[in-house]
PDB file of C-alpha atoms in Angstrom:
ATOM      1  CA  SER A 227     117.942  83.636 110.128  1.00 91.00           C
ATOM      2  CA  LYS A 228     119.407  82.677 106.744  1.00 91.00           C
ATOM      3  CA  LYS A 229     120.238  79.152 107.904  1.00 92.00           C
ATOM      4  CA  MET A 230     116.691  78.719 109.209  1.00 94.00           C
ATOM      5  CA  ILE A 231     115.202  79.770 105.858  1.00 95.00           C
ATOM      6  CA  ASP A 232     117.553  77.455 103.961  1.00 94.00           C
ATOM      7  CA  ALA A 233     116.601  74.534 106.215  1.00 95.00           C
ATOM      8  CA  LEU A 234     112.852  75.220 105.984  1.00 95.00           C
ATOM      9  CA  ASN A 235     112.948  75.308 102.179  1.00 96.00           C
ATOM     10  CA  LYS A 236     115.364  72.477 101.476  1.00 93.00           C
ATOM     11  CA  SER A 237     112.578  70.131 100.312  1.00 94.00           C
ATOM     12  CA  ASN A 238     109.998  72.795  99.475  1.00 96.00           C
ATOM     13  CA  PRO A 239     108.750  72.359  95.847  1.00 96.00           C
ATOM     14  CA  HIS A 240     107.887  76.081  95.705  1.00 97.00           C
ATOM     15  CA  TYR A 241     111.516  76.894  96.461  1.00 97.00           C
ATOM     16  CA  HIS A 242     112.720  74.742  93.568  1.00 96.00           C
ATOM     17  CA  LEU A 243     110.229  76.504  91.283  1.00 97.00           C
ATOM     18  CA  TYR A 244     111.552  79.829  92.579  1.00 97.00           C
ATOM     19  CA  CYS A 245     115.178  78.818  91.861  1.00 96.00           C
ATOM     20  CA  LYS A 246     114.378  78.158  88.185  1.00 97.00           C
ATOM     21  CA  PHE A 247     114.170  81.911  87.564  1.00 98.00           C
ATOM     22  CA  LEU A 248     117.959  82.276  87.825  1.00 97.00           C
ATOM     23  CA  SER A 249     118.781  78.903  86.295  1.00 95.00           C
ATOM     24  CA  GLY A 250     120.197  78.190  82.840  1.00 93.00           C
ATOM     25  CA  LYS A 251     123.480  78.533  80.963  1.00 94.00           C
ATOM     26  CA  ASP A 252     123.334  82.309  81.406  1.00 95.00           C
ATOM     27  CA  LYS A 253     122.761  82.154  85.163  1.00 95.00           C
ATOM     28  CA  SER A 254     125.700  84.475  85.841  1.00 94.00           C
ATOM     29  CA  LYS A 255     124.308  87.091  83.450  1.00 96.00           C
ATOM     30  CA  LYS A 256     120.862  86.842  85.053  1.00 97.00           C
ATOM     31  CA  TYR A 257     122.357  87.155  88.512  1.00 96.00           C
ATOM     32  CA  GLU A 258     124.369  90.250  87.596  1.00 95.00           C
ATOM     33  CA  PHE A 259     121.241  91.799  86.063  1.00 97.00           C
ATOM     34  CA  ILE A 260     119.110  91.207  89.177  1.00 97.00           C
ATOM     35  CA  LYS A 261     121.778  92.776  91.391  1.00 95.00           C
ATOM     36  CA  ASN A 262     120.946  96.115  89.724  1.00 95.00           C
ATOM     37  CA  PHE A 263     117.528  96.030  91.383  1.00 96.00           C
ATOM     38  CA  LYS A 264     118.825  96.185  94.939  1.00 94.00           C
ATOM     39  CA  ARG A 265     117.276  99.331  96.348  1.00 91.00           C
ATOM     40  CA  GLY A 266     116.759  99.517 100.096  1.00 90.00           C
ATOM     41  CA  GLY A 267     114.388 101.717 102.051  1.00 92.00           C
ATOM     42  CA  ILE A 268     113.760 105.351 101.160  1.00 94.00           C
ATOM     43  CA  SER A 269     115.739 107.927 103.132  1.00 94.00           C
ATOM     44  CA  HIS A 270     114.703 111.319 101.782  1.00 94.00           C
ATOM     45  CA  SER A 271     114.031 114.801 103.105  1.00 95.00           C
ATOM     46  CA  ASN A 272     111.339 116.007 100.748  1.00 95.00           C
ATOM     47  CA  GLN A 273     110.803 119.436 102.310  1.00 94.00           C
ATOM     48  CA  VAL A 274     113.934 120.590 104.087  1.00 93.00           C
ATOM     49  CA  GLY A 275     113.632 123.522 106.474  1.00 92.00           C
ATOM     50  CA  PHE A 276     111.626 124.970 109.346  1.00 93.00           C
ATOM     51  CA  HIS A 277     107.906 124.117 109.399  1.00 92.00           C
ATOM     52  CA  LYS A 278     105.361 126.192 111.300  1.00 92.00           C
ATOM     53  CA  GLU A 279     102.385 123.965 110.538  1.00 87.00           C
ATOM     54  CA  GLY A 280     101.293 121.092 112.725  1.00 89.00           C
ATOM     55  CA  LEU A 281     103.080 117.841 111.866  1.00 91.00           C
ATOM     56  CA  CYS A 282     102.145 114.190 112.178  1.00 92.00           C
ATOM     57  CA  GLY A 283     104.454 111.211 112.204  1.00 93.00           C
ATOM     58  CA  PHE A 284     103.387 107.743 111.108  1.00 93.00           C
ATOM     59  CA  ASP A 285     105.293 104.479 111.424  1.00 94.00           C
ATOM     60  CA  ILE A 286     104.406 101.267 109.580  1.00 93.00           C
ATOM     61  CA  LYS A 287     104.408  98.220 111.813  1.00 87.00           C
ATOM     62  CA  SER A 288     106.427  95.175 110.661  1.00 87.00           C
ATOM     63  CA  GLN A 289     106.927  96.476 107.135  1.00 93.00           C
ATOM     64  CA  TYR A 290     109.492  93.903 105.997  1.00 93.00           C
ATOM     65  CA  PRO A 291     107.856  90.856 107.667  1.00 92.00           C
ATOM     66  CA  THR A 292     104.591  91.939 106.011  1.00 93.00           C
ATOM     67  CA  ALA A 293     106.331  91.950 102.637  1.00 95.00           C
ATOM     68  CA  LEU A 294     107.715  88.462 103.310  1.00 95.00           C
ATOM     69  CA  MET A 295     104.165  87.227 103.870  1.00 95.00           C
ATOM     70  CA  HIS A 296     102.193  88.990 101.131  1.00 96.00           C
ATOM     71  CA  MET A 297     104.399  89.864  98.137  1.00 97.00           C
ATOM     72  CA  LYS A 298     104.577  87.996  94.841  1.00 98.00           C
ATOM     73  CA  ILE A 299     107.900  86.680  93.489  1.00 98.00           C
ATOM     74  CA  PRO A 300     108.761  85.894  89.837  1.00 98.00           C
ATOM     75  CA  ALA A 301     109.415  82.172  89.479  1.00 98.00           C
ATOM     76  CA  GLY A 302     109.810  79.448  86.908  1.00 97.00           C
ATOM     77  CA  VAL A 303     111.921  79.539  83.758  1.00 97.00           C
ATOM     78  CA  SER A 304     112.872  83.105  82.831  1.00 98.00           C
ATOM     79  CA  ARG A 305     113.619  84.664  79.448  1.00 97.00           C
ATOM     80  CA  TRP A 306     115.161  87.871  78.132  1.00 98.00           C
ATOM     81  CA  VAL A 307     112.870  90.442  76.477  1.00 98.00           C
ATOM     82  CA  ASN A 308     113.297  93.866  74.864  1.00 96.00           C
ATOM     83  CA  HIS A 309     109.704  95.036  75.316  1.00 97.00           C
ATOM     84  CA  PHE A 310     107.191  95.256  78.157  1.00 98.00           C
ATOM     85  CA  GLU A 311     104.965  92.211  78.621  1.00 98.00           C
ATOM     86  CA  PRO A 312     102.063  93.271  80.911  1.00 97.00           C
ATOM     87  CA  GLU A 313     101.110  89.698  81.799  1.00 97.00           C
ATOM     88  CA  ALA A 314     104.649  88.541  82.586  1.00 98.00           C
ATOM     89  CA  HIS A 315     106.461  88.821  85.922  1.00 98.00           C
ATOM     90  CA  GLY A 316     110.009  90.023  86.318  1.00 98.00           C
ATOM     91  CA  PHE A 317     112.456  92.857  85.985  1.00 98.00           C
ATOM     92  CA  TYR A 318     113.068  95.649  83.484  1.00 98.00           C
ATOM     93  CA  HIS A 319     115.751  98.214  82.775  1.00 98.00           C
ATOM     94  CA  ILE A 320     113.671 101.071  81.359  1.00 97.00           C
ATOM     95  CA  SER A 321     114.288 104.562  79.986  1.00 96.00           C
ATOM     96  CA  ASN A 322     112.428 107.629  78.655  1.00 94.00           C
ATOM     97  CA  LEU A 323     109.776 107.558  81.383  1.00 95.00           C
ATOM     98  CA  VAL A 324     106.767 109.792  80.620  1.00 95.00           C
ATOM     99  CA  TRP A 325     104.443 110.995  83.390  1.00 96.00           C
ATOM    100  CA  THR A 326     101.100 112.782  83.519  1.00 96.00           C
ATOM    101  CA  ASP A 327     101.067 116.501  84.264  1.00 94.00           C
ATOM    102  CA  GLU A 328      99.563 115.712  87.688  1.00 94.00           C
ATOM    103  CA  ALA A 329     102.330 113.287  88.670  1.00 94.00           C
ATOM    104  CA  LYS A 330     104.241 114.195  91.822  1.00 95.00           C
ATOM    105  CA  LYS A 331     108.000 114.660  91.809  1.00 94.00           C
ATOM    106  CA  PHE A 332     108.503 112.421  94.858  1.00 96.00           C
ATOM    107  CA  LYS A 333     107.880 108.830  93.769  1.00 96.00           C
ATOM    108  CA  PRO A 334     108.657 105.339  95.103  1.00 96.00           C
ATOM    109  CA  ILE A 335     111.475 104.980  92.539  1.00 96.00           C
ATOM    110  CA  ALA A 336     114.682 106.960  92.189  1.00 93.00           C
ATOM    111  CA  SER A 337     117.254 107.646  89.537  1.00 87.00           C
ATOM    112  CA  LYS A 338     120.922 108.358  90.183  1.00 85.00           C
ATOM    113  CA  LYS A 339     122.517 111.749  89.722  1.00 82.00           C
ATOM    114  CA  ASP A 340     125.859 112.023  87.936  1.00 79.00           C
ATOM    115  CA  ASN A 341     127.617 111.931  91.320  1.00 84.00           C
ATOM    116  CA  GLY A 342     125.889 108.646  92.210  1.00 79.00           C
ATOM    117  CA  VAL A 343     123.456 110.147  94.739  1.00 86.00           C
ATOM    118  CA  LEU A 344     119.869 108.885  94.549  1.00 89.00           C
ATOM    119  CA  ASP A 345     117.353 111.470  93.348  1.00 91.00           C
ATOM    120  CA  TRP A 346     113.976 110.606  94.893  1.00 94.00           C
ATOM    121  CA  ALA A 347     112.153 113.733  93.691  1.00 91.00           C
ATOM    122  CA  SER A 348     112.588 114.254  89.965  1.00 87.00           C
ATOM    123  CA  ASP A 349     110.426 114.885  86.901  1.00 83.00           C
ATOM    124  CA  ASN A 350     113.201 113.584  84.691  1.00 86.00           C
ATOM    125  CA  ILE A 351     114.063 109.953  85.408  1.00 90.00           C
ATOM    126  CA  LYS A 352     116.271 109.037  82.462  1.00 88.00           C
ATOM    127  CA  GLN A 353     116.529 105.343  83.249  1.00 93.00           C
ATOM    128  CA  VAL A 354     115.888 103.015  86.142  1.00 95.00           C
ATOM    129  CA  HIS A 355     115.824  99.319  87.060  1.00 97.00           C
ATOM    130  CA  VAL A 356     112.327  98.410  88.219  1.00 97.00           C
ATOM    131  CA  ASP A 357     110.276  95.230  88.642  1.00 98.00           C
ATOM    132  CA  SER A 358     107.024  94.560  86.790  1.00 98.00           C
ATOM    133  CA  TYR A 359     104.893  94.854  89.943  1.00 98.00           C
ATOM    134  CA  MET A 360     106.234  98.346  90.599  1.00 98.00           C
ATOM    135  CA  ILE A 361     105.656  99.324  86.956  1.00 98.00           C
ATOM    136  CA  HIS A 362     101.976  98.385  87.268  1.00 98.00           C
ATOM    137  CA  TYR A 363     101.795 100.289  90.561  1.00 98.00           C
ATOM    138  CA  LEU A 364     103.372 103.417  89.064  1.00 97.00           C
ATOM    139  CA  MET A 365     100.965 103.344  86.139  1.00 97.00           C
ATOM    140  CA  LYS A 366      97.934 102.944  88.398  1.00 97.00           C
ATOM    141  CA  ASN A 367      98.889 105.224  91.307  1.00 96.00           C
ATOM    142  CA  CYS A 368     101.730 107.573  90.353  1.00 95.00           C
ATOM    143  CA  GLY A 369     101.017 108.815  86.836  1.00 95.00           C
ATOM    144  CA  LEU A 370     103.426 106.748  84.739  1.00 96.00           C
ATOM    145  CA  VAL A 371     102.227 106.904  81.108  1.00 96.00           C
ATOM    146  CA  SER A 372     104.896 105.205  79.006  1.00 96.00           C
ATOM    147  CA  PHE A 373     108.539 104.089  78.862  1.00 97.00           C
ATOM    148  CA  ASP A 374     111.046 102.245  76.688  1.00 97.00           C
ATOM    149  CA  VAL A 375     112.532  98.885  77.625  1.00 98.00           C
ATOM    150  CA  ILE A 376     116.293  98.553  77.366  1.00 98.00           C
ATOM    151  CA  GLU A 377     116.327  94.971  78.653  1.00 98.00           C
ATOM    152  CA  GLY A 378     114.075  92.732  80.666  1.00 98.00           C
ATOM    153  CA  LEU A 379     114.122  89.337  82.401  1.00 98.00           C
ATOM    154  CA  VAL A 380     110.673  87.828  82.922  1.00 98.00           C
ATOM    155  CA  SER A 381     108.721  84.603  83.408  1.00 98.00           C
ATOM    156  CA  ASP A 382     105.111  83.604  82.935  1.00 98.00           C
ATOM    157  CA  ILE A 383     104.447  82.645  86.544  1.00 97.00           C
ATOM    158  CA  ASP A 384     104.992  83.953  90.056  1.00 97.00           C
ATOM    159  CA  ILE A 385     104.555  82.492  93.525  1.00 97.00           C
ATOM    160  CA  GLU A 386     103.195  83.785  96.804  1.00 98.00           C
ATOM    161  CA  SER A 387     105.996  84.609  99.205  1.00 97.00           C
ATOM    162  CA  GLN A 388     104.104  83.003 102.086  1.00 97.00           C
ATOM    163  CA  LYS A 389     104.903  79.617 100.531  1.00 97.00           C
ATOM    164  CA  LEU A 390     108.610  80.320 101.124  1.00 97.00           C
ATOM    165  CA  PHE A 391     108.598  82.434 104.283  1.00 97.00           C
ATOM    166  CA  GLY A 392     105.224  81.724 105.916  1.00 96.00           C
ATOM    167  CA  THR A 393     106.404  79.191 108.506  1.00 95.00           C
ATOM    168  CA  TYR A 394     109.374  81.349 109.509  1.00 96.00           C
ATOM    169  CA  VAL A 395     107.517  84.660 109.799  1.00 95.00           C
ATOM    170  CA  GLY A 396     104.250  83.198 111.095  1.00 94.00           C
ATOM    171  CA  THR A 397     105.871  81.277 113.941  1.00 94.00           C
ATOM    172  CA  LEU A 398     108.045  84.177 115.084  1.00 93.00           C
ATOM    173  CA  TYR A 399     105.336  86.798 114.680  1.00 89.00           C
ATOM    174  CA  LYS A 400     102.856  84.755 116.720  1.00 91.00           C
ATOM    175  CA  GLU A 401     105.308  84.561 119.616  1.00 92.00           C
ATOM    176  CA  LYS A 402     106.104  88.286 119.326  1.00 89.00           C
ATOM    177  CA  ALA A 403     102.362  89.095 119.362  1.00 88.00           C
ATOM    178  CA  GLN A 404     101.990  87.172 122.633  1.00 91.00           C
ATOM    179  CA  GLN A 405     104.819  89.170 124.206  1.00 90.00           C
ATOM    180  CA  ASP A 406     103.336  92.423 122.852  1.00 89.00           C
ATOM    181  CA  ALA A 407      99.948  91.571 124.384  1.00 91.00           C
ATOM    182  CA  LEU A 408     101.559  91.055 127.789  1.00 91.00           C
ATOM    183  CA  LYS A 409     103.499  94.308 127.419  1.00 89.00           C
ATOM    184  CA  ASP A 410     100.401  96.303 126.407  1.00 91.00           C
ATOM    185  CA  ALA A 411      98.483  94.861 129.347  1.00 92.00           C
ATOM    186  CA  GLY A 412     101.196  96.057 131.733  1.00 91.00           C
ATOM    187  CA  LYS A 413     102.122  92.503 132.645  1.00 91.00           C
ATOM    188  CA  GLU A 414     105.540  90.927 132.882  1.00 91.00           C
ATOM    189  CA  PHE A 415     106.856  89.859 129.488  1.00 90.00           C
ATOM    190  CA  ASN A 416     110.064  88.315 128.180  1.00 90.00           C
ATOM    191  CA  LYS A 417     111.922  91.332 126.805  1.00 90.00           C
ATOM    192  CA  PRO A 418     115.029  89.450 125.527  1.00 91.00           C
ATOM    193  CA  ASP A 419     112.777  86.937 123.763  1.00 90.00           C
ATOM    194  CA  ARG A 420     110.770  89.729 122.125  1.00 89.00           C
ATOM    195  CA  GLU A 421     113.898  91.592 120.996  1.00 91.00           C
ATOM    196  CA  ALA A 422     115.502  88.422 119.608  1.00 92.00           C
ATOM    197  CA  ILE A 423     112.365  87.655 117.585  1.00 91.00           C
ATOM    198  CA  LYS A 424     112.225  91.216 116.271  1.00 88.00           C
ATOM    199  CA  LEU A 425     115.862  90.940 115.216  1.00 90.00           C
ATOM    200  CA  LEU A 426     115.256  87.623 113.433  1.00 91.00           C
ATOM    201  CA  LEU A 427     112.254  89.056 111.576  1.00 89.00           C
ATOM    202  CA  ASN A 428     114.062  92.188 110.423  1.00 85.00           C
ATOM    203  CA  SER A 429     117.561  90.871 109.763  1.00 88.00           C
ATOM    204  CA  LEU A 430     116.498  88.240 107.226  1.00 92.00           C
ATOM    205  CA  THR A 431     115.744  90.752 104.475  1.00 91.00           C
ATOM    206  CA  GLY A 432     119.315  92.019 104.537  1.00 91.00           C
ATOM    207  CA  LYS A 433     120.664  88.493 104.169  1.00 92.00           C
ATOM    208  CA  LEU A 434     118.404  87.880 101.158  1.00 95.00           C
ATOM    209  CA  VAL A 435     120.238  90.555  99.131  1.00 94.00           C
ATOM    210  CA  GLU A 436     123.702  89.975 100.575  1.00 92.00           C
ATOM    211  CA  ASP A 437     126.634  89.750  98.163  1.00 88.00           C
ATOM    212  CA  PRO A 438     128.616  86.599  99.071  1.00 83.00           C
ATOM    213  CA  SER A 439     131.381  87.437  96.578  1.00 75.00           C
ATOM    214  CA  ARG A 440     132.894  89.780  99.149  1.00 70.00           C
ATOM    215  CA  TYR A 441     133.696  86.859 101.456  1.00 69.00           C
ATOM    216  CA  PHE A 442     137.251  85.529 101.694  1.00 67.00           C
ATOM    217  CA  LYS A 443     139.451  83.168 103.673  1.00 72.00           C
ATOM    218  CA  LEU A 444     142.312  84.235 105.929  1.00 72.00           C
ATOM    219  CA  GLU A 445     145.718  82.666 105.456  1.00 74.00           C
ATOM    220  CA  PHE A 446     148.146  83.212 108.340  1.00 74.00           C
ATOM    221  CA  LYS A 447     151.867  83.666 107.841  1.00 69.00           C
ATOM    222  CA  SER A 448     154.784  84.108 110.219  1.00 63.00           C
ATOM    223  CA  GLU A 449     155.988  87.470 108.896  1.00 66.00           C
ATOM    224  CA  ILE A 450     153.906  90.618 108.647  1.00 64.00           C
ATOM    225  CA  GLY A 451     155.990  92.382 106.012  1.00 59.00           C
ATOM    226  CA  ASN A 452     154.010  95.083 104.241  1.00 62.00           C
ATOM    227  CA  GLY A 453     150.723  93.244 104.550  1.00 66.00           C
ATOM    228  CA  GLN A 454     147.958  93.178 107.148  1.00 74.00           C
ATOM    229  CA  SER A 455     148.135  91.621 110.575  1.00 73.00           C
ATOM    230  CA  ILE A 456     146.007  90.487 113.502  1.00 73.00           C
ATOM    231  CA  ASN A 457     147.607  90.552 116.970  1.00 74.00           C
ATOM    232  CA  GLY A 458     151.093  90.507 115.481  1.00 72.00           C
ATOM    233  CA  MET A 459     150.381  87.623 113.102  1.00 76.00           C
ATOM    234  CA  GLY A 460     150.630  88.347 109.376  1.00 78.00           C
ATOM    235  CA  ILE A 461     147.578  87.539 107.245  1.00 75.00           C
ATOM    236  CA  ASP A 462     146.594  87.363 103.587  1.00 73.00           C
ATOM    237  CA  LYS A 463     143.014  87.605 102.328  1.00 70.00           C
ATOM    238  CA  ILE A 464     142.510  84.725  99.904  1.00 69.00           C
ATOM    239  CA  ALA A 465     139.595  84.838  97.465  1.00 66.00           C
ATOM    240  CA  THR A 466     137.913  81.475  96.941  1.00 60.00           C
ATOM    241  CA  ASP A 467     137.671  80.030  93.441  1.00 52.00           C
ATOM    242  CA  GLU A 468     134.093  78.805  93.597  1.00 51.00           C
ATOM    243  CA  GLU A 469     131.363  80.882  91.988  1.00 55.00           C
ATOM    244  CA  LYS A 470     129.478  82.774  94.666  1.00 80.00           C
ATOM    245  CA  MET A 471     125.840  83.632  94.111  1.00 89.00           C
ATOM    246  CA  ASN A 472     123.011  84.397  96.478  1.00 92.00           C
ATOM    247  CA  ASP A 473     120.014  82.467  95.152  1.00 94.00           C
ATOM    248  CA  TRP A 474     117.698  84.476  97.431  1.00 96.00           C
ATOM    249  CA  VAL A 475     118.437  87.792  95.704  1.00 97.00           C
ATOM    250  CA  VAL A 476     115.234  87.735  93.612  1.00 98.00           C
ATOM    251  CA  ALA A 477     113.117  87.409  96.752  1.00 97.00           C
ATOM    252  CA  GLY A 478     115.268  90.014  98.480  1.00 97.00           C
ATOM    253  CA  VAL A 479     114.754  92.749  95.908  1.00 97.00           C
ATOM    254  CA  MET A 480     111.012  92.009  95.909  1.00 98.00           C
ATOM    255  CA  VAL A 481     110.859  92.635  99.681  1.00 97.00           C
ATOM    256  CA  TYR A 482     112.106  96.189  99.192  1.00 96.00           C
ATOM    257  CA  SER A 483     109.843  96.763  96.192  1.00 97.00           C
ATOM    258  CA  TYR A 484     106.734  95.554  98.010  1.00 97.00           C
ATOM    259  CA  SER A 485     107.594  97.585 101.120  1.00 96.00           C
ATOM    260  CA  LYS A 486     107.768 100.772  99.045  1.00 97.00           C
ATOM    261  CA  ARG A 487     104.350 100.018  97.577  1.00 97.00           C
ATOM    262  CA  ILE A 488     102.961  99.570 101.105  1.00 96.00           C
ATOM    263  CA  LEU A 489     104.574 102.866 102.062  1.00 96.00           C
ATOM    264  CA  TRP A 490     103.093 104.658  99.072  1.00 96.00           C
ATOM    265  CA  ASP A 491      99.608 103.355  99.819  1.00 96.00           C
ATOM    266  CA  TYR A 492      99.837 105.423 103.002  1.00 95.00           C
ATOM    267  CA  VAL A 493     101.447 108.407 101.255  1.00 96.00           C
ATOM    268  CA  ASN A 494      98.623 108.458  98.718  1.00 95.00           C
ATOM    269  CA  CYS A 495      96.105 108.793 101.578  1.00 95.00           C
ATOM    270  CA  LEU A 496      97.447 112.301 102.277  1.00 95.00           C
ATOM    271  CA  PRO A 497      95.441 115.231 100.809  1.00 94.00           C
ATOM    272  CA  ASN A 498      98.266 116.265  98.473  1.00 95.00           C
ATOM    273  CA  LYS A 499      99.871 112.839  98.373  1.00 95.00           C
ATOM    274  CA  SER A 500     103.701 112.958  98.333  1.00 96.00           C
ATOM    275  CA  ASP A 501     103.668 116.774  98.237  1.00 95.00           C
ATOM    276  CA  ASP A 502     102.573 116.622 101.890  1.00 95.00           C
ATOM    277  CA  VAL A 503     105.579 114.509 102.902  1.00 96.00           C
ATOM    278  CA  ILE A 504     108.380 116.279 104.778  1.00 96.00           C
ATOM    279  CA  HIS A 505     110.617 113.278 105.314  1.00 96.00           C
ATOM    280  CA  ILE A 506     110.576 109.509 104.851  1.00 96.00           C
ATOM    281  CA  GLU A 507     112.894 107.032 106.585  1.00 95.00           C
ATOM    282  CA  THR A 508     112.158 103.499 105.286  1.00 92.00           C
ATOM    283  CA  ASP A 509     108.900 102.836 107.174  1.00 93.00           C
ATOM    284  CA  GLY A 510     108.226 106.214 108.797  1.00 95.00           C
ATOM    285  CA  ILE A 511     106.480 109.237 107.277  1.00 96.00           C
TER     286      ILE A 511
END
């Protein structure tokens, strides 16, 4: 999936505009900053225990492929800021979040407890890394009133994700829809084809935020000694010298941000909004 995206965007001018966001002499600093915004799907039991009331489960169809088609991505030359710029697009490390009295505890952002565990239901979020699109969403839909900016990385433009991922997602989704139509009609359909397409659509988002610095080369040696071995052959893990960065990380973190906003659009349809949620698992309520 990653190789297909790389090939499709090799000569895409929108991709080169996208890559400018992490460019510059301080590219490494920008990259390390963006890595703080990796936050996958929500896994949270909001009301633990035995429930006597009637329950309803809801599952969002193609949540991540939808994000790949409809989200916005910061692009162009980026700059560091120490205050919130409402018209700019990018990423902020913020603190001292203030909420309205009506704001719900369970929100689409989470802080970390002292033991490192994510706290999805808290009135006291001391600091958090959050993108500008989510900030606007929180202010409009979740009761965020004010905050302080510790550090931000923003640009003046953004691009539509469809210009980077449209051919990939559109082609695969069209074929999957044809197989789904056959399945729903009770006709014979190509199950392996459908499953392979589903895997390609869903696996890409993980590759977009992957950390390539954890990769290494294996060097074989005749003696095992005190080291590691494979089938009786001694090995050493050799780190490569070249700088390893995943240029897709900006798009990757935006997939997860957009998917949470989709999720919360459904949550906010409930009578008591997130107070009515028992459990959330990425795309299921």
